[in-house]
Coordinates of N, CA and C in Angstrom, one line a residue:
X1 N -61.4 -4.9 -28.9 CA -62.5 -4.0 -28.7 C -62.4 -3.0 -29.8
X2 N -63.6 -2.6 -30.6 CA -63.9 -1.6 -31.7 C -63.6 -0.3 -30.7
X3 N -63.1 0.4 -32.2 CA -63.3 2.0 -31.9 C -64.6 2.2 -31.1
X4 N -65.9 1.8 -31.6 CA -67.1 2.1 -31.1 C -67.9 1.6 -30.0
X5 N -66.7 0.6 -29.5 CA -66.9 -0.2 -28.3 C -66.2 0.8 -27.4
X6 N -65.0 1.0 -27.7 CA -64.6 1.8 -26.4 C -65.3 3.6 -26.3
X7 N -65.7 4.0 -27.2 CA -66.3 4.9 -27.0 C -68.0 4.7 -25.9
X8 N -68.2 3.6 -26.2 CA -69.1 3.3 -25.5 C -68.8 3.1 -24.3
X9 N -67.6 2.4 -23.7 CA -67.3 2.0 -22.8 C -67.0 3.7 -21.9
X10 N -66.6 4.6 -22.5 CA -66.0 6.2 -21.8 C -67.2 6.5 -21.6
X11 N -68.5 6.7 -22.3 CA -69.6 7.0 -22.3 C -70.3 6.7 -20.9
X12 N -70.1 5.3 -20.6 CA -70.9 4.7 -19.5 C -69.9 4.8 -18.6
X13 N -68.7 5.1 -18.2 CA -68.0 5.1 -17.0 C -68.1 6.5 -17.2
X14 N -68.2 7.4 -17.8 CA -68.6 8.8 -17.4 C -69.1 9.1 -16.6
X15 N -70.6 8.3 -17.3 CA -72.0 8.6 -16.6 C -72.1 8.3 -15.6
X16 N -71.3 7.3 -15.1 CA -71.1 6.8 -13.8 C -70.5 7.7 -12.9
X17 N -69.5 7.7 -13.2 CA -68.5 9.1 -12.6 C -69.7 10.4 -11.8
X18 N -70.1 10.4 -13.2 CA -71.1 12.4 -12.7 C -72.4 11.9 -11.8
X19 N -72.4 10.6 -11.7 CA -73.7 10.7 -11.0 C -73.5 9.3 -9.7
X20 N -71.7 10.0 -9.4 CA -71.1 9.4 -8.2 C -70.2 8.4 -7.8
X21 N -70.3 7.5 -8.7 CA -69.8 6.1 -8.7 C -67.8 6.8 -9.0
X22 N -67.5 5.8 -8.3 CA -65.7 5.7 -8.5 C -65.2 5.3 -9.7
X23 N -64.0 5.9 -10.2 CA -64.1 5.2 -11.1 C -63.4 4.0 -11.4
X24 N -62.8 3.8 -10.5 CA -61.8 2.7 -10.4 C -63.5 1.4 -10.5
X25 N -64.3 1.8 -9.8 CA -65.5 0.9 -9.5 C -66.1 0.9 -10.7
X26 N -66.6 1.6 -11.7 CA -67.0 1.9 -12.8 C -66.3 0.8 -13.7
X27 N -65.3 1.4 -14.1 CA -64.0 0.9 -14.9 C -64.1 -0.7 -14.9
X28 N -64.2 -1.5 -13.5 CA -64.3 -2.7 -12.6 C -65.2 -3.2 -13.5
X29 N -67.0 -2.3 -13.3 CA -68.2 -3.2 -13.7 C -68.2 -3.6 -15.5
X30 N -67.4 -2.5 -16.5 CA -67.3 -2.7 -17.6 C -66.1 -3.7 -18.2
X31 N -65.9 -4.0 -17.2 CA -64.7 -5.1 -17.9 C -63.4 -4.3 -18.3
X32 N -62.4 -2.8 -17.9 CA -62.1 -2.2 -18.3 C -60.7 -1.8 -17.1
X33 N -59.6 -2.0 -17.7 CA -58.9 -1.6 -15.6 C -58.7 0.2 -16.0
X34 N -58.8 0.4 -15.0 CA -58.8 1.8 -14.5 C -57.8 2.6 -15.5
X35 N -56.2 2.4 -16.0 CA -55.3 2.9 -16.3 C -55.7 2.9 -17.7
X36 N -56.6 1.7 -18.7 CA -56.9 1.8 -19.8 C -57.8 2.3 -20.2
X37 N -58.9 3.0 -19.3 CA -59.8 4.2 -19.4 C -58.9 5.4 -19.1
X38 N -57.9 5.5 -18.8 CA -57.4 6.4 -18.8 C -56.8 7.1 -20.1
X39 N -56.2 5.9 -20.4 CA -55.5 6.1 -21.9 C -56.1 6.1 -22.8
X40 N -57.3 5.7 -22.9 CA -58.6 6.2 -24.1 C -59.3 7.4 -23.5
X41 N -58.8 8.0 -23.2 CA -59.4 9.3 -23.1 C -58.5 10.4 -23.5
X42 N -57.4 10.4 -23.6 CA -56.6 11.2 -24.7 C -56.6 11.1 -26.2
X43 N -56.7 12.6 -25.9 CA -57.5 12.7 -27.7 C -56.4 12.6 -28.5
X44 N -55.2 12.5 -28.2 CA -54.2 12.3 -29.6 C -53.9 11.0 -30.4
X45 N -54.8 9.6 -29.4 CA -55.2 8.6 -30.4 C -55.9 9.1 -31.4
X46 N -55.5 8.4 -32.5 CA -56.4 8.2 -33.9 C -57.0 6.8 -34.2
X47 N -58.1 6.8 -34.9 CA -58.7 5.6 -35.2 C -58.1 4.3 -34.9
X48 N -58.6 3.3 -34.0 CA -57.6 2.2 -33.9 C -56.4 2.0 -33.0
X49 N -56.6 3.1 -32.4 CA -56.2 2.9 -30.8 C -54.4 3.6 -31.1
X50 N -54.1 3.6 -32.2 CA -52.8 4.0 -32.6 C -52.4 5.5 -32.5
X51 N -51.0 6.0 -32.3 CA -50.4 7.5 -32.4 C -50.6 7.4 -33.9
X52 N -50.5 8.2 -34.2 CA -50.3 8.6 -35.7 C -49.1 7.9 -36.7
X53 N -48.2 8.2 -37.5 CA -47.7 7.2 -38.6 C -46.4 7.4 -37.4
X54 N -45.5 6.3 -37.3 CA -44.0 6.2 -36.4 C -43.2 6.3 -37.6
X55 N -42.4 7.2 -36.9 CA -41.2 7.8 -37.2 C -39.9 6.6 -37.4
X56 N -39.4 7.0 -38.3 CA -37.6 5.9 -38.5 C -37.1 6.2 -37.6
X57 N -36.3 5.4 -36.9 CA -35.2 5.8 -36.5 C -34.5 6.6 -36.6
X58 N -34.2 7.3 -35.4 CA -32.7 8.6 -35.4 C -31.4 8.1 -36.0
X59 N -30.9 7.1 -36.5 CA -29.8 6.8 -36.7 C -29.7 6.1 -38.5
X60 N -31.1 6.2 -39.1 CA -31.3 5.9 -40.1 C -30.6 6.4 -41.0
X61 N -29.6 5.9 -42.2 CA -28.9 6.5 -43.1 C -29.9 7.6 -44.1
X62 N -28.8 8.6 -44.6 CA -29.5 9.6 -45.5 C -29.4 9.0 -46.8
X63 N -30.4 9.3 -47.7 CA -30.3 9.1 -49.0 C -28.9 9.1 -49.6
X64 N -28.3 10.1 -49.8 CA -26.7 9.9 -49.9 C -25.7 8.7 -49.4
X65 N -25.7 9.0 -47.8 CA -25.5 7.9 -47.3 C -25.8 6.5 -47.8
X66 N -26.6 6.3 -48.2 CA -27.2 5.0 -48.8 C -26.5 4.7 -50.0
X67 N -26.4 5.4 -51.0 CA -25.9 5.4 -51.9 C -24.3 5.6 -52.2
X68 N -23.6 6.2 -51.0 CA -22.2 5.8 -51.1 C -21.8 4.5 -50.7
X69 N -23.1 3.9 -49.7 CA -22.4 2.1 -49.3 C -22.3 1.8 -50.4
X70 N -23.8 1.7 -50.8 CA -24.0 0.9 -52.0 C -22.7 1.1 -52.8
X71 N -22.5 2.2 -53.2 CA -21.1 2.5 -54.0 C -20.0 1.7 -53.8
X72 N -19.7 1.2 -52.6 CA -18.5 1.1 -51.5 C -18.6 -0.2 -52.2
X73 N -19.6 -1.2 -51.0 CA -19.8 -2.5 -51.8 C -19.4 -3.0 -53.4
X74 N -20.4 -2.2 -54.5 CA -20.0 -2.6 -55.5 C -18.4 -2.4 -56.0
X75 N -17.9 -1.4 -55.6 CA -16.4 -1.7 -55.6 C -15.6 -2.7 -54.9
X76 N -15.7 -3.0 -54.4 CA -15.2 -4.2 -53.3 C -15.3 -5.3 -53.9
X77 N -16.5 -5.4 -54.3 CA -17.0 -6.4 -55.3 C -16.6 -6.8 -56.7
X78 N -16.4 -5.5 -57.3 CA -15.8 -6.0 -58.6 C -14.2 -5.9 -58.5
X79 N -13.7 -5.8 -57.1 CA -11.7 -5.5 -56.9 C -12.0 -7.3 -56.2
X80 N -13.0 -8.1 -56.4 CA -12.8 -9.0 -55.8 C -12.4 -9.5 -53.9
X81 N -12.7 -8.0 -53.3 CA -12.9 -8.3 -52.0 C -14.4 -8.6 -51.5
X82 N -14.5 -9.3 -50.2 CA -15.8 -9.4 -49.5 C -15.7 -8.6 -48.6
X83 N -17.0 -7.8 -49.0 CA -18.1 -7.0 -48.1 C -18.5 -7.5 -47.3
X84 N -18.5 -6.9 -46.2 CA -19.0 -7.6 -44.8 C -19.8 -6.5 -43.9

C-alpha cells in the first residue's frame, strides 16, 4: 500500500470514527486490522512507512579500533602466523 493509500485509508476510518462507527468496525470495512491504523497514525514515520536512517550497532568498532586490527592482522601475516 502507497504513502497515499494509507493516507486515504486514516482519512476514511476517521470519518467513520466522528460520525460514530467503531473503529475496530471501520478498520474491518477498509481491509485494514485495527493495530495498523494505529501505527500509521504516528507522526514519527517518514515517507514509506519507515523511522528515519537506523543506527549501527552499540558494539561497532571505532575508527581507530578498526585500524589497529587491521594493523594486528597484517603483522601476523607478514611474521607468517594465521589470523583467525
Amino acid at each position: 500500500m502507497t504513502v497515499l493509500e494509507r493516507g486515504h485509508v486514516l482519512a476514511l476510518v476517521a470519518e467513520a470514527v466522528e460520525r460514530g462507527a467503531r473503529q475496530n468496525t471501520a478498520c474491518e470495512m477498509v481491509g485494514v486490522g485495527e493495530r495498523t491504523y494505529q501505527r500509521w497514525q504516528v507522526p514519527t514515520m517518514s515517507e514509506g512507512g519507515r523511522r528515519g536512517q537506523p543506527e549501527g550497532p552499540q558494539n561497532t568498532l571505532s575508527q581507530d579500533e578498526s585500524e589497529n586490527v587491521l594493523i594486528m592482522i597484517d603483522a601476523a601475516q607478514q611474521r607468517g602466523e594465521k589470523a583467525e
